[in-house]
Short mmCIF file of C-alpha atoms in Angstrom, two decimals:
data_model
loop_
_atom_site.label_atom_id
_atom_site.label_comp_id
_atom_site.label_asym_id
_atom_site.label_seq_id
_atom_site.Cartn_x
_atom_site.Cartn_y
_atom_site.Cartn_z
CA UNK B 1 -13.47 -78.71 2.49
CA UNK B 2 -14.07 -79.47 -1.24
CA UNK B 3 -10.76 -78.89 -3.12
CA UNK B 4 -10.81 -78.49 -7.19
CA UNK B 5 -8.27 -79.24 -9.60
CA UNK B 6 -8.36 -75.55 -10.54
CA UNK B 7 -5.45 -73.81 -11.30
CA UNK B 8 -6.20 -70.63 -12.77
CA UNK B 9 -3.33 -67.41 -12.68
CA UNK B 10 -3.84 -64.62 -9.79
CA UNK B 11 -4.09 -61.66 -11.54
CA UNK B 12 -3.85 -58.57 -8.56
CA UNK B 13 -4.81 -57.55 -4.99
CA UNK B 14 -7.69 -55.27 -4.89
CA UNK B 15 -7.33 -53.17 -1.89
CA UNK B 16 -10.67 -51.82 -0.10
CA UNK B 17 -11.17 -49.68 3.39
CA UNK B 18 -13.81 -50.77 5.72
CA UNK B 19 -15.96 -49.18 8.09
CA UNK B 20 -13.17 -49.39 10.78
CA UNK B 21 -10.21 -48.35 8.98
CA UNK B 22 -9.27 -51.93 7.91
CA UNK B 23 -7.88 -52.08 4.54
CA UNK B 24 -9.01 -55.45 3.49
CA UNK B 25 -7.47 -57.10 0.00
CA UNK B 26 -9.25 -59.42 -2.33
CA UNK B 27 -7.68 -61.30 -4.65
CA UNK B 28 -8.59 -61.07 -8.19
CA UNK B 29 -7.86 -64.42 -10.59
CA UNK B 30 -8.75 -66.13 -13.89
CA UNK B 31 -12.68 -66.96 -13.56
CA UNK B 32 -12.53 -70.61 -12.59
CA UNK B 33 -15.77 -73.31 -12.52
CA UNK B 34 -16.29 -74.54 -9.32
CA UNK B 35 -19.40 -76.67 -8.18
CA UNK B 36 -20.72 -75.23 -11.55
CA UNK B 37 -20.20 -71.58 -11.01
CA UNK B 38 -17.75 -69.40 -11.98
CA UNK B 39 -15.43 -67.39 -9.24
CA UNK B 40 -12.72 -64.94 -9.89
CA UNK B 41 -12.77 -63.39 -6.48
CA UNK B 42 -11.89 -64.36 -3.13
CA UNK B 43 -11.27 -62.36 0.28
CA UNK B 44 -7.03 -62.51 1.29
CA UNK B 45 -7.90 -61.84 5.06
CA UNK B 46 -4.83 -60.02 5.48
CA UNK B 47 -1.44 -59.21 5.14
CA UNK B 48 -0.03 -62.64 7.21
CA UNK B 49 -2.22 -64.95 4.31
CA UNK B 50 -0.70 -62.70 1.33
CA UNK B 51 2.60 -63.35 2.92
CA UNK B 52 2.51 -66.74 4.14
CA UNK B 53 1.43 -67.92 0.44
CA UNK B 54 3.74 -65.33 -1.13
CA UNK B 55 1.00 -64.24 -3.64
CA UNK B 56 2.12 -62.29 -6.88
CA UNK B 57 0.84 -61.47 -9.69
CA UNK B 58 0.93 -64.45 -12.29
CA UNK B 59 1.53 -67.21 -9.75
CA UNK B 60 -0.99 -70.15 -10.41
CA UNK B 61 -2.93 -71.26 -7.48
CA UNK B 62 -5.01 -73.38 -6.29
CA UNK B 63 -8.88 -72.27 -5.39
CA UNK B 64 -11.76 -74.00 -3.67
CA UNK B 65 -15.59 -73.17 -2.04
CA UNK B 66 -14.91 -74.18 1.53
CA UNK B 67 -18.39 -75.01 3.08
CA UNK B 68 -19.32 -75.57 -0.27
CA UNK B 69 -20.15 -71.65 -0.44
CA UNK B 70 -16.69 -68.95 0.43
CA UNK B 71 -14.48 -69.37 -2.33
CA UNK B 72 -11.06 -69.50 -0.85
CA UNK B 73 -7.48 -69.60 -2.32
CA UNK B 74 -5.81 -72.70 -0.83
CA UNK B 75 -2.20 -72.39 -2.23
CA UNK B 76 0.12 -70.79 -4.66
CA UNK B 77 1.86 -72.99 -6.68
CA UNK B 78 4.55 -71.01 -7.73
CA UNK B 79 6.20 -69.91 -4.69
CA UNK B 80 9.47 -67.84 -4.28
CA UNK B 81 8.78 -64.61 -5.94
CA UNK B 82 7.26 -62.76 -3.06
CA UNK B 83 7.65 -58.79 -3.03
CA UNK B 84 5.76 -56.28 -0.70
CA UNK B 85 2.32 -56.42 -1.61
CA UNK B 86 1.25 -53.69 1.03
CA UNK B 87 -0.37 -50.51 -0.49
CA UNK B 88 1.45 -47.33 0.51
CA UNK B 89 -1.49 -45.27 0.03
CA UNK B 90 -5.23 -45.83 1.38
CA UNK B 91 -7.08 -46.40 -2.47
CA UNK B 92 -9.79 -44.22 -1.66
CA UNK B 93 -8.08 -41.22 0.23
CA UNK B 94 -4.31 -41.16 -0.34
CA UNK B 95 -3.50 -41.35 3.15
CA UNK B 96 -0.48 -43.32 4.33
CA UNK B 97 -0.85 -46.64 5.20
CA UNK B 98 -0.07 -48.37 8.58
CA UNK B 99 0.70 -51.98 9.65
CA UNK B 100 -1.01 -53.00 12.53
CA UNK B 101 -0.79 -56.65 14.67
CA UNK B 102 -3.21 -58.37 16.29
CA UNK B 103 -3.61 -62.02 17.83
CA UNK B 104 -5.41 -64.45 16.01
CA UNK B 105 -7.75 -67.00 17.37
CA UNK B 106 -5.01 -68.99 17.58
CA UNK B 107 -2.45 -67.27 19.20
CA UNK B 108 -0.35 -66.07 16.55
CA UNK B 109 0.45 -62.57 15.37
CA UNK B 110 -1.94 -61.21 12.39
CA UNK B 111 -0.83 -58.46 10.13
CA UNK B 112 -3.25 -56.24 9.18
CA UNK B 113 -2.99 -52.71 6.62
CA UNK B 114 -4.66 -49.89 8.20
CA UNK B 115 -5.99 -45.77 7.00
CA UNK B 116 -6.03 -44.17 9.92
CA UNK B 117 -8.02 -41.36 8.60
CA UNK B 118 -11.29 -41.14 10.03
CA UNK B 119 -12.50 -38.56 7.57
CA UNK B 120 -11.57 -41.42 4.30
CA UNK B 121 -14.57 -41.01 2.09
CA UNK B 122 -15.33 -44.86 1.95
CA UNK B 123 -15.08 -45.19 6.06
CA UNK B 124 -17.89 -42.85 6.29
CA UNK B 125 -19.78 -44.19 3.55
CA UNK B 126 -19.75 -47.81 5.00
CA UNK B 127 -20.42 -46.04 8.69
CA UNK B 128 -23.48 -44.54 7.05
CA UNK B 129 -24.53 -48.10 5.67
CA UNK B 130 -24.55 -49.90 8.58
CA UNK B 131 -26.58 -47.31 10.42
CA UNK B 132 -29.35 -47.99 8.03
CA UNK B 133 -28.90 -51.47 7.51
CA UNK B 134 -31.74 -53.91 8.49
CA UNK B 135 -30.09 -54.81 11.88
CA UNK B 136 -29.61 -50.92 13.20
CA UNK B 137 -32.22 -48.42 12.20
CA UNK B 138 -33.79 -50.39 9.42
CA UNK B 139 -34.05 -47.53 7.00
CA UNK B 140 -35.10 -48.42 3.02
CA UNK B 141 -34.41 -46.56 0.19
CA UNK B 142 -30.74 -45.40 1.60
CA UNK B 143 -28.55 -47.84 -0.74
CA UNK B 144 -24.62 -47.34 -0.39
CA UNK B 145 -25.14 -45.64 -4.19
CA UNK B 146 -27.67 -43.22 -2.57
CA UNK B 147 -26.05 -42.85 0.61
CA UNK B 148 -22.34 -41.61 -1.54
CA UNK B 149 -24.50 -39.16 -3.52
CA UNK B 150 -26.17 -37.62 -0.24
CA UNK B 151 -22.66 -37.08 1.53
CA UNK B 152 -21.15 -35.89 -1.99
CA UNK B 153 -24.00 -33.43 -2.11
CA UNK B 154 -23.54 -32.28 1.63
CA UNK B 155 -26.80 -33.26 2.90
CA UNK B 156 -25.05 -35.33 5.09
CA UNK B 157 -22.37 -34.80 7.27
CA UNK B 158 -23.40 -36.89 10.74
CA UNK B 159 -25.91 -39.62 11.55
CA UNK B 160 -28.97 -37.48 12.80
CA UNK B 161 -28.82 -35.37 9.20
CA UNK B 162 -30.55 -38.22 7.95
CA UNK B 163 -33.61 -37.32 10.40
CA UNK B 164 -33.77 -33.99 8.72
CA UNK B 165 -33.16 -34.96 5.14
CA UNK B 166 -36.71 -33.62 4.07
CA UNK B 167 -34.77 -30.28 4.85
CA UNK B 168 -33.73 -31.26 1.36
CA UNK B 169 -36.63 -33.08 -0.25
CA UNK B 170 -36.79 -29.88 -2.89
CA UNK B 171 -32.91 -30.60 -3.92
CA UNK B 172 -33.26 -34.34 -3.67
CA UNK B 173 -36.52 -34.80 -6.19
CA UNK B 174 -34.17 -33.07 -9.01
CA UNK B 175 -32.05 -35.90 -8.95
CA UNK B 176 -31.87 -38.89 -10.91
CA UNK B 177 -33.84 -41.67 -9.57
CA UNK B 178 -36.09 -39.77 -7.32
CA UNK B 179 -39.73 -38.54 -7.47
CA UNK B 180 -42.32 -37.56 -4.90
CA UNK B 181 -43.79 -41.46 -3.95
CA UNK B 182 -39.72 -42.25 -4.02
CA UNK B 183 -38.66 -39.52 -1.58
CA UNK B 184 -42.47 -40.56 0.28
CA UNK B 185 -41.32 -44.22 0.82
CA UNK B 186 -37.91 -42.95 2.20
CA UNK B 187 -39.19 -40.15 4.61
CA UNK B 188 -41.78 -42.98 5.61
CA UNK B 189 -39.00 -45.48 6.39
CA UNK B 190 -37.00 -43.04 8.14
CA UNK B 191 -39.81 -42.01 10.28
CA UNK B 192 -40.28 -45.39 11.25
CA UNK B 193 -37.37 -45.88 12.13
CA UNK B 194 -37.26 -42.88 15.02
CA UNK B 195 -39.44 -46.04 17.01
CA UNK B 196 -37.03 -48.09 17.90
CA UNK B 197 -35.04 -50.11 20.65
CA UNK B 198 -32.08 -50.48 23.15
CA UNK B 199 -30.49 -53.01 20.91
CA UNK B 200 -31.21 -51.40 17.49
CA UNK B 201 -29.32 -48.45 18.72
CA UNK B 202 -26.37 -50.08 20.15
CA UNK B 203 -25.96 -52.28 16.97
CA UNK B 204 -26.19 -48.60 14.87
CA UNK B 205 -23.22 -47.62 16.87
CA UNK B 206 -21.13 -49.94 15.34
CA UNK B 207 -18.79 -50.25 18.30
CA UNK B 208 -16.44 -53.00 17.11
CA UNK B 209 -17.55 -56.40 18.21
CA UNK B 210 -20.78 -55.22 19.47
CA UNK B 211 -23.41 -57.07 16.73
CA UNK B 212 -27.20 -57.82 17.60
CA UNK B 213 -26.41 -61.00 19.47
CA UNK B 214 -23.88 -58.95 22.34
CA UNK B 215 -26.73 -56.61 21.76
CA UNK B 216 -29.21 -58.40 23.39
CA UNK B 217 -27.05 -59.88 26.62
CA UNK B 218 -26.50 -55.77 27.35
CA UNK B 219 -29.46 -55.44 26.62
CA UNK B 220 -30.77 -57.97 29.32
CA UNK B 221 -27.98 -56.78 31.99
CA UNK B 222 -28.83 -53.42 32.06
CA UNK B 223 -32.63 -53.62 31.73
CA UNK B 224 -32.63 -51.24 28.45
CA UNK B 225 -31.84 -48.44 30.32
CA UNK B 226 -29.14 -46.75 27.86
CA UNK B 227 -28.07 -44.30 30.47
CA UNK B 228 -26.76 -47.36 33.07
CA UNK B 229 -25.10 -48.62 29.58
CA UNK B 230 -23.28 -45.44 29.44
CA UNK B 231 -22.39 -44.85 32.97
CA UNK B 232 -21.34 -48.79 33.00
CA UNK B 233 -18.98 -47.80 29.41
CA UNK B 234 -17.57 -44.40 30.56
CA UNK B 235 -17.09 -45.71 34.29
CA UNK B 236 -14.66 -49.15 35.33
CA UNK B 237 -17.60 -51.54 34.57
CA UNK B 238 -15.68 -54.97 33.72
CA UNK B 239 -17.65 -56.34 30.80
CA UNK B 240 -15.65 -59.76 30.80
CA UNK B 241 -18.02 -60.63 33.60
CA UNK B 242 -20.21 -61.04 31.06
CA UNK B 243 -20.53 -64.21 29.38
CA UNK B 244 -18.34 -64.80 25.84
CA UNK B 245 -17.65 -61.17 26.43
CA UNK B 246 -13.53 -61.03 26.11
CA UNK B 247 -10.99 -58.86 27.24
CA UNK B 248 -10.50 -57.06 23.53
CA UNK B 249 -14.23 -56.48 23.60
CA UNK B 250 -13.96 -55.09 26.77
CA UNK B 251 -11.95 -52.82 25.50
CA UNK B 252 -13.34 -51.55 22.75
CA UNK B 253 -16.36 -50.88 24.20
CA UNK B 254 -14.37 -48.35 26.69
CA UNK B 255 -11.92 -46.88 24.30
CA UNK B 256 -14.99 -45.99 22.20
CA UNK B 257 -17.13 -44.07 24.92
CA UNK B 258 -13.56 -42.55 26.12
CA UNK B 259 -14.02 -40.69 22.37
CA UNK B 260 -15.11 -37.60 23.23
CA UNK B 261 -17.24 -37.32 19.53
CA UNK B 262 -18.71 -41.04 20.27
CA UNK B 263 -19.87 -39.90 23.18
CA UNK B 264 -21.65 -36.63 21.78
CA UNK B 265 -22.62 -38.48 19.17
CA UNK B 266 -24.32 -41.54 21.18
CA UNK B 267 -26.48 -38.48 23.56
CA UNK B 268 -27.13 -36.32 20.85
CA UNK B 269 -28.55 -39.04 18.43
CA UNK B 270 -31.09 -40.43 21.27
CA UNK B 271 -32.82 -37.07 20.95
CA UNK B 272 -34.05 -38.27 17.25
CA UNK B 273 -35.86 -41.32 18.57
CA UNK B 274 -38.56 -42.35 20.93
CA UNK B 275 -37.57 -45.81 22.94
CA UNK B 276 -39.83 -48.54 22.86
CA UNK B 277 -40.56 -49.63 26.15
CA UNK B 278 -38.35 -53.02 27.03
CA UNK B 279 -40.41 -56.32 26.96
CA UNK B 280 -38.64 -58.76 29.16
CA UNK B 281 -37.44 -61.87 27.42
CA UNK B 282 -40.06 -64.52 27.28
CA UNK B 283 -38.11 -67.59 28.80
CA UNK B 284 -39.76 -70.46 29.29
CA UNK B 285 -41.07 -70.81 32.26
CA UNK B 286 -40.80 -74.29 32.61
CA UNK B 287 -37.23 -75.93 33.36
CA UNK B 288 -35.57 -77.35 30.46
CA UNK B 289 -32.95 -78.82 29.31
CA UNK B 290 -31.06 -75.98 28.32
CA UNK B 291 -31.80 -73.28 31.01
CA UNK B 292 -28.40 -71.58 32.13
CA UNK B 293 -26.50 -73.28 29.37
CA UNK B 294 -23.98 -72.01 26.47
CA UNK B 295 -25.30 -73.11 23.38
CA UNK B 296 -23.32 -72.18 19.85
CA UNK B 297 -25.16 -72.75 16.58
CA UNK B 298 -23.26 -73.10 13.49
CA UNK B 299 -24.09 -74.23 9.99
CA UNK B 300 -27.00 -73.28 7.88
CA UNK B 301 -30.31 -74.31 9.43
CA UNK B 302 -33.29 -74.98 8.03
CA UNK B 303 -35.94 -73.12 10.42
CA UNK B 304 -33.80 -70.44 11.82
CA UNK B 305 -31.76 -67.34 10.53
CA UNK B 306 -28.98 -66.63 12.98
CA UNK B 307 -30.44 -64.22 14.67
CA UNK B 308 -33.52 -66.41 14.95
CA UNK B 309 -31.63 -69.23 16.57
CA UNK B 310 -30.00 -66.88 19.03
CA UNK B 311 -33.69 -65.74 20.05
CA UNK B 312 -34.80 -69.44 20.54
CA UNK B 313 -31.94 -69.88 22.49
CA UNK B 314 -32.68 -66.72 24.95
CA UNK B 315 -35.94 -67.88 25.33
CA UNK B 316 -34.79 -71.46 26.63
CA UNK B 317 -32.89 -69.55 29.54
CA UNK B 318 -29.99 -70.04 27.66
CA UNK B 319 -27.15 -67.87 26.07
CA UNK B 320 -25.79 -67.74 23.01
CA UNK B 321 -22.57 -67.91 22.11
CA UNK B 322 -20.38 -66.88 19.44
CA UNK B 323 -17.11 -69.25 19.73
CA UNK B 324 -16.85 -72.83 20.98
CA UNK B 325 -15.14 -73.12 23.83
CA UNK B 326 -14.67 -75.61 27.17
CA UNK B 327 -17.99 -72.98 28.69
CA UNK B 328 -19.66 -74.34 25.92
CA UNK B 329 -22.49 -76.88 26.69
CA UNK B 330 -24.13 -78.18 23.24
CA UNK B 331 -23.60 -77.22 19.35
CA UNK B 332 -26.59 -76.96 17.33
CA UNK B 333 -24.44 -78.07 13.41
CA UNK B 334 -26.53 -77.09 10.72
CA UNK B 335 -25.68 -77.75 7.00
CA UNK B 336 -22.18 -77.07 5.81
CA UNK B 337 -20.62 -76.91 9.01
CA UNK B 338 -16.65 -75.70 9.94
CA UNK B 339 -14.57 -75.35 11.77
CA UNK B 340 -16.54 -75.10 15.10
CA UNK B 341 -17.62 -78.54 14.77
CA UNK B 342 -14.30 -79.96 14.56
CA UNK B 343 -13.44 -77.85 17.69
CA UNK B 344 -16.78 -79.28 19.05
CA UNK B 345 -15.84 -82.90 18.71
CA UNK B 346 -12.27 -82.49 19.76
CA UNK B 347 -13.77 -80.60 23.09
CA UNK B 348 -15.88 -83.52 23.42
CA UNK B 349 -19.22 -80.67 23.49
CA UNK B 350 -22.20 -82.47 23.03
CA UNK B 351 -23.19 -81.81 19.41
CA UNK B 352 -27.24 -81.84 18.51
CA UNK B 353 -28.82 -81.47 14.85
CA UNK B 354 -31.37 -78.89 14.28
CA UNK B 355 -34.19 -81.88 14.24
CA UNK B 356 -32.51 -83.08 17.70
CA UNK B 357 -32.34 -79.47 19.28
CA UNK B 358 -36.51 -78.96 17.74
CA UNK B 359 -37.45 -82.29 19.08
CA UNK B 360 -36.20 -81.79 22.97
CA UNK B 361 -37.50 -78.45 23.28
CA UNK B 362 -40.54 -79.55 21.69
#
């Protein structure tokens, strides 16, 4: 942690509903220099870090980049004029707002502001951008911009109207910012995308918790085979069998097949695409160091993306895992590295550098 001497005034909470209802506030403050660029943003969390630094309007505060990258508001200076900062209306669709709690990694309660409207304009926008985002279906030329003006217009309503969108290519090449090779490249990437995989599709679902990493270890357990997925979701499967699978992601992975329109909408949507046949992991077949080990990366590396590193480390024999913990065996510490590598070294996990974890499975 790298804290400045900056002390600019917090101007206002900017209030913004994600994909899963979540209302999540940024703070807005007088542009500051830090590590010679200017910042006038930073994320709140939620409503426990608004409250526990009794952010107002014109209180000076402190602000820092922690990792030398997330700018991050470290105190308020002028405490003691705290008033209800909670919006009482979702910004985007007027619906009442509701205060939900939640344990944080530590234990403690976390307040969080909630719209619990599941039709809210911007929930379904964001919904829409994940499905197409380069980790589910992979679909250029469907920006968030693009995406608003297609639901505006009513050419989409559900996930698989995107599969039929040339319904609509006559309509769509009057608009702004769209010709023939423009609505070509789109239909091109969309058809492209009706190829695709076990994980791709989970990770489009967006079940909370479920990313490309949790993905993959389904993935592996239940061979590819969606249907067994399904059955295992629907059914009393216990999912905290599973390694660095918990019991709130066990959860929400059976609350949200117990949704009646989830559940039409996961069947339904596999009719759009054809299902690449399932390689099986390419593990090493030699022994190794690291075969049936936890292994937690963290930091930015120099040869890996994240999900690169996770790869390597399901190709060792290995799992990856998303928290460090006493199941965990090494931590590769990149560049920049948190709060897991304090947790690490207090665990007493063996901690390797990316050069160390290259050169032993080298």
């Amino acid at each position: 942690l790298s804290l400045h001497d900056a002390l600019p005034i917090f101007r206002n909470i900017e209030w913004t509903p994600t994909r899963f209802g979540e209302i999540a506030p940024v703070g807005i403050f007088d542009p500051v220099e830090i590590d010679g660029c200017f910042v006038s943003r930073a994320t709140l969390h939620n409503l426990t870090f608004i409250k526990e630094l009794e952010l107002v309007p014109g209180c000076r505060i402190s602000v820092s980049k922690r990792n030398m990258i997330i700018p991050h508001i470290e105190e308020n200076l002028e405490r003691g004029h705290y008033v209800n900062a909670v919006p009482p209306a979702c910004p985007c669709c007027g619906s009442q707002t509701r205060i939900y709690q939640r344990k944080g990694n530590d234990g403690r309660l976390i307040e969080t502001v909630h719209c619990d409207n599941p039709n809210c304009d911007s929930q379904i926008r964001k919904r829409f951008t994940h499905f197409v985002g380069k980790k589910a279906m992979n679909i250029e030329g469907l920006s968030e911009t693009t995406l608003e003006k297609f639901l505006t217009l009513g050419y989409l309503q559900t996930f698989p109207d995107i599969y039929h969108l040339n319904e609509h290519q006559e309509e769509i090449l009057q608009l702004e910012g769209f010709g023939k090779k423009s609505f070509e490249r789109l239909w091109n990437s969309i058809t492209s995308s009706r190829n695709t995989t076990f994980v791709r599709f989970l990770v489009s679902m967006d079940i909370p918790m479920i990313g490309r990493t949790k993905s993959r270890i389904l993935d592996t357990v239940f061979s590819g085979n969606l249907t067994a997925f399904e059955q295992a979701a629907v059914g009393d499967y216990d999912f905290t069998q599973l390694e660095d699978f918990g019991e709130i992601l066990n959860h929400n992975i059976h609350s949200w097949f117990a949704d009646e329109a989830n559940l039409d909408l996961w069947k339904n949507l596999q009719n759009e695409f054809t299902f690449e046949q399932r390689k099986e992991e390419t593990i090493m077949t030699k022994e190794n160091k690291f075969t049936g080990c936890t292994i937690v990366a963290t930091g930015k590396l120099e040869h890996f993306t994240r999900d690169g590193i996770n790869d390597k480390i399901l190709e060792l024999g290995a799992k990856p895992g998303s928290s460090v913990t006493k199941k965990t065996d090494y931590l590769i510490c990149g560049e920049k590295a948190g709060s897991k590598l304090a947790k690490a070294q207090s665990l007493g996990i063996p901690i390797l550098t990316e050069a160390e974890f290259l050169e032993m499975i080298a």
